[in-house]
Amino acid sequence: MRKWEILLTPYKQAVDELKVKLRGIREQYQKSSKHTPIEFVTGRVKPISSIIDKASRKNIPLDRLEAELQDLAGLRIVTQFVEDIETVVELIRSRKDFEIIEEIDYVSEKKSSGYRSYHMILNYPVQTIEGEKKILVELQIRTMAMNFWATIEHSLNYKYSGEIPADVKMKLQRSAEAAFLLDEEMSIIREEVREAQKIITTKQEQGRKL
Ligand code: 0O2
């Protein structure tokens, strides 16, 4: 147990630091009264039981874990609109505090399960008592509709231990399509929604000044 804790401590630090940084972007947008492309940010270090499961599923020896499991540290940015994903990706690409080593676009090219999300693998430097350590971090960027679908599908995968029955799979495919259509519809009324959000923000600011 202690060995796991030692191994995962820098990963926890990377997740904590990146949560602060990414939430900082959201805060800056909010203060500037521009539409924020970030609705919320979450992060986690993969639980030990999931690490062991994934390693055995993929035949990864435990001494190759850090090099081969890219999502020991995971961050998720959830957006309102599909267009916000590109804005966030550009923001991430422009940063100097980490290196991007891979990008996988499951938004334009959904997975066979119906999963949609934009993944970026970062090489993030963490300062440890033994010096700098570069940590692989998986950043998932997705809309609220994509997140809703992925969360439900993830629970069902867990329930059926990865063997989702065919009829449930079909329902999931249909709901993935519905989530996609919801994103498309929201894009069409995006300007209307953004106007409404601006009015609400201005009202809240006026309220605070009173
Ligand atoms: P958890 O429990 O979220 O940590 P693969 O070889 O394709 O099976 P790989 O190489 O890890 O998997 O890369 P991939 O496909 O980019 O998946 C990384 C993570 O993306 C997954 O981590 C999930 O979080 C998410 N993801 C990918 N595909 C799906 C999907 O079909 N449904 C859902 N709900 N999430 C998905 P883990 O370790 O699988 O799971």
Coordinates of C-alpha atoms and ligand atoms in Angstrom, one line a residue:
M1 CA 0.0 0.0 0.0
R2 CA 2.8 2.4 1.0
K3 CA 4.5 1.6 -2.4
W4 CA 1.4 2.7 -4.2
E5 CA 1.1 5.9 -2.2
I6 CA 4.7 6.8 -2.9
L7 CA 4.2 6.1 -6.6
L8 CA 1.0 8.1 -6.9
T9 CA 1.9 11.1 -4.7
P10 CA 3.4 13.1 -7.7
Y11 CA 0.3 12.2 -9.7
K12 CA -1.9 13.7 -7.0
Q13 CA 0.2 16.8 -7.0
A14 CA -0.1 17.1 -10.8
V15 CA -3.8 16.8 -10.6
D16 CA -4.1 19.3 -7.8
E17 CA -1.9 21.9 -9.5
L18 CA -3.7 21.5 -12.9
K19 CA -7.1 21.8 -11.2
V20 CA -6.0 25.2 -9.8
K21 CA -4.6 26.3 -13.1
L22 CA -7.6 25.3 -15.2
R23 CA -10.1 26.7 -12.7
G24 CA -8.0 29.9 -12.9
I25 CA -8.7 30.1 -16.6
R26 CA -12.5 29.9 -15.9
E27 CA -12.2 32.5 -13.2
Q28 CA -10.4 34.9 -15.5
Y29 CA -13.1 34.5 -18.2
Q30 CA -15.8 35.1 -15.6
K31 CA -14.2 38.3 -14.4
S32 CA -13.7 39.6 -17.9
S33 CA -17.5 39.0 -18.6
K34 CA -16.6 37.1 -21.7
H35 CA -18.3 33.8 -22.3
T36 CA -16.3 31.2 -20.5
P37 CA -15.5 28.1 -22.6
I38 CA -15.1 26.1 -19.3
E39 CA -18.2 25.1 -17.4
F40 CA -16.3 23.1 -14.8
V41 CA -13.1 21.1 -14.1
T42 CA -12.7 17.8 -12.3
G43 CA -9.7 15.7 -11.7
R44 CA -8.7 12.4 -10.1
V45 CA -5.8 10.0 -9.6
K46 CA -6.9 6.6 -10.9
P47 CA -7.9 4.4 -8.0
I48 CA -5.4 1.6 -7.3
S49 CA -8.0 -1.2 -8.1
S50 CA -8.7 0.4 -11.5
I51 CA -5.0 0.7 -12.2
I52 CA -4.5 -3.0 -11.4
D53 CA -7.6 -4.0 -13.6
K54 CA -6.5 -1.9 -16.6
A55 CA -2.8 -3.1 -16.3
S56 CA -3.9 -6.8 -16.3
R57 CA -6.5 -6.1 -19.2
K58 CA -3.8 -4.6 -21.3
N59 CA -1.0 -6.9 -20.2
I60 CA 1.1 -4.1 -18.8
P61 CA 3.8 -5.2 -16.3
L62 CA 3.6 -3.2 -13.0
D63 CA 7.1 -1.8 -13.6
R64 CA 5.9 -0.3 -17.0
L65 CA 2.8 1.4 -15.5
E66 CA 4.1 4.9 -15.4
A67 CA 5.3 4.8 -19.1
E68 CA 2.2 2.9 -20.5
L69 CA -0.8 4.1 -18.5
Q70 CA -1.4 7.6 -19.7
D71 CA -4.3 8.3 -17.4
L72 CA -3.0 7.6 -13.9
A73 CA -3.6 11.4 -13.6
G74 CA -6.8 12.5 -15.2
L75 CA -8.3 16.0 -15.7
R76 CA -11.6 16.7 -17.3
I77 CA -12.8 20.1 -18.7
V78 CA -16.5 20.2 -19.4
T79 CA -17.9 22.9 -21.7
Q80 CA -21.4 24.1 -22.7
F81 CA -21.0 24.1 -26.4
V82 CA -19.1 21.9 -28.9
E83 CA -17.4 25.1 -30.2
D84 CA -15.9 25.7 -26.8
I85 CA -13.9 22.5 -27.1
E86 CA -11.7 24.0 -29.9
T87 CA -11.3 27.2 -27.8
V88 CA -10.1 25.1 -24.8
V89 CA -7.8 23.0 -27.1
E90 CA -6.2 26.2 -28.4
L91 CA -5.7 27.6 -24.9
I92 CA -4.0 24.3 -23.8
R93 CA -1.8 24.4 -26.9
S94 CA -0.6 27.9 -26.2
R95 CA 0.6 27.1 -22.6
K96 CA 4.2 26.9 -21.7
D97 CA 3.9 25.0 -18.4
F98 CA 3.7 21.5 -20.0
E99 CA 4.3 19.7 -23.2
I100 CA 1.5 18.1 -25.3
I101 CA 2.6 14.6 -26.5
E102 CA -0.6 13.4 -28.1
E103 CA -4.1 14.6 -29.1
I104 CA -6.9 12.2 -29.9
D105 CA -10.1 13.7 -31.4
Y106 CA -13.0 11.4 -30.5
V107 CA -15.3 14.4 -31.1
S108 CA -15.1 14.3 -34.9
E109 CA -14.4 10.6 -34.9
K110 CA -16.5 9.0 -32.2
K111 CA -15.6 5.6 -30.7
S112 CA -17.6 2.5 -31.7
S113 CA -19.3 2.7 -28.2
G114 CA -20.7 6.2 -29.1
Y115 CA -18.1 7.9 -26.8
R116 CA -17.2 11.5 -27.8
S117 CA -14.5 13.6 -26.2
Y118 CA -11.2 15.4 -27.1
H119 CA -8.2 13.8 -25.3
M120 CA -4.8 15.5 -24.8
I121 CA -1.9 13.7 -23.2
L122 CA 0.3 16.1 -21.4
N123 CA 3.8 15.8 -20.0
Y124 CA 3.6 17.8 -16.9
P125 CA 6.6 18.7 -14.7
V126 CA 6.1 18.3 -11.0
Q127 CA 8.7 19.5 -8.4
T128 CA 9.4 16.7 -6.0
I129 CA 11.9 16.4 -3.1
E130 CA 14.0 14.3 -5.5
G131 CA 13.9 17.0 -8.2
E132 CA 11.7 17.4 -11.2
K133 CA 9.5 14.5 -12.4
K134 CA 7.6 14.6 -15.6
I135 CA 4.1 13.1 -15.2
L136 CA 1.8 11.9 -18.0
V137 CA -1.6 13.5 -17.6
E138 CA -4.7 12.7 -19.6
L139 CA -6.9 15.7 -20.2
Q140 CA -10.4 15.0 -21.5
I141 CA -12.4 17.9 -23.0
R142 CA -16.1 17.4 -23.7
T143 CA -19.5 19.1 -23.6
M144 CA -22.1 18.6 -20.9
A145 CA -24.1 16.4 -23.2
M146 CA -21.0 14.2 -24.0
N147 CA -20.2 14.1 -20.3
F148 CA -23.8 13.0 -19.4
W149 CA -23.6 10.2 -21.9
A150 CA -20.1 9.1 -20.9
T151 CA -21.0 9.1 -17.2
I152 CA -24.0 6.9 -17.7
E153 CA -22.2 4.5 -20.1
H154 CA -19.3 4.3 -17.6
S155 CA -21.7 3.2 -14.8
L156 CA -23.3 0.6 -17.1
N157 CA -19.9 -0.7 -18.1
Y158 CA -19.2 -1.1 -14.4
K159 CA -22.5 -2.8 -13.7
Y160 CA -22.0 -5.3 -16.5
S161 CA -18.2 -5.6 -16.0
G162 CA -17.5 -4.4 -19.5
E163 CA -20.0 -6.8 -21.1
I164 CA -23.0 -4.6 -21.8
P165 CA -25.9 -6.6 -23.2
A166 CA -26.7 -6.0 -26.9
D167 CA -30.1 -4.3 -26.2
V168 CA -28.6 -1.9 -23.7
K169 CA -25.8 -1.2 -26.1
M170 CA -28.3 -0.3 -28.7
K171 CA -30.1 2.1 -26.3
L172 CA -26.7 3.6 -25.5
Q173 CA -26.0 4.1 -29.2
R174 CA -29.4 5.9 -29.6
S175 CA -28.8 8.1 -26.6
A176 CA -25.3 8.9 -28.0
E177 CA -27.0 10.1 -31.1
A178 CA -29.5 12.1 -29.1
A179 CA -26.6 13.7 -27.1
F180 CA -25.0 14.6 -30.4
L181 CA -28.2 16.2 -31.7
L182 CA -28.6 18.1 -28.5
D183 CA -25.1 19.6 -29.0
E184 CA -26.0 20.5 -32.5
E185 CA -29.3 22.2 -31.5
M186 CA -27.5 24.1 -28.7
S187 CA -24.9 25.3 -31.2
I188 CA -27.6 26.8 -33.3
I189 CA -29.1 28.7 -30.4
R190 CA -25.6 29.5 -28.9
E191 CA -25.8 33.2 -29.5
E192 CA -29.2 33.5 -27.8
V193 CA -27.9 31.5 -24.8
R194 CA -24.7 33.7 -24.6
E195 CA -26.8 36.9 -24.6
A196 CA -28.9 35.5 -21.8
Q197 CA -25.8 34.6 -19.8
K198 CA -24.3 38.1 -20.3
I199 CA -27.5 39.7 -18.9
I200 CA -27.5 37.4 -15.9
T201 CA -23.8 38.2 -15.2
T202 CA -24.4 41.9 -15.5
K203 CA -27.4 41.7 -13.1
Q204 CA -25.3 39.7 -10.6
E205 CA -22.5 42.3 -10.7
Q206 CA -25.0 45.1 -10.2
G207 CA -26.5 43.2 -7.3
R208 CA -23.0 42.8 -5.7
K209 CA -22.4 46.6 -6.0
L210 CA -25.6 47.5 -4.1
Ligands
0O2_1 P1 -11.8 5.3 -16.3 O1 -12.4 4.5 -15.3 O2 -12.6 6.5 -16.7 O3 -10.4 5.7 -15.8 P2 -8.5 1.8 -24.9 O4 -7.2 1.1 -25.3 O5 -9.1 2.5 -26.1 O6 -9.4 0.9 -24.2 P3 -7.0 3.9 -23.5 O7 -5.7 3.4 -24.3 O8 -6.8 4.1 -22.1 O9 -8.2 2.9 -23.8 O10 -7.4 5.2 -24.2 P4 -8.8 5.9 -24.4 O11 -9.6 5.1 -25.3 O12 -8.4 7.3 -24.8 O13 -9.5 5.9 -23.0 C1 -9.0 6.7 -21.9 C2 -10.2 7.1 -21.1 O14 -11.2 7.7 -21.9 C3 -10.9 6.0 -20.4 O15 -10.3 5.6 -19.2 C4 -12.3 6.6 -20.1 O16 -12.2 7.6 -19.0 C5 -12.5 7.4 -21.4 N1 -13.2 6.6 -22.4 C6 -12.6 6.1 -23.5 N2 -13.5 5.4 -24.2 C7 -14.7 5.4 -23.5 C8 -16.0 4.9 -23.7 O17 -16.3 4.2 -24.6 N3 -16.9 5.2 -22.7 C9 -16.6 5.9 -21.6 N4 -17.6 6.2 -20.7 N5 -15.4 6.5 -21.4 C10 -14.5 6.2 -22.3 P5 -10.5 4.2 -18.6 O18 -9.3 3.7 -17.9 O19 -11.1 3.2 -19.6 O20 -11.7 4.4 -17.5

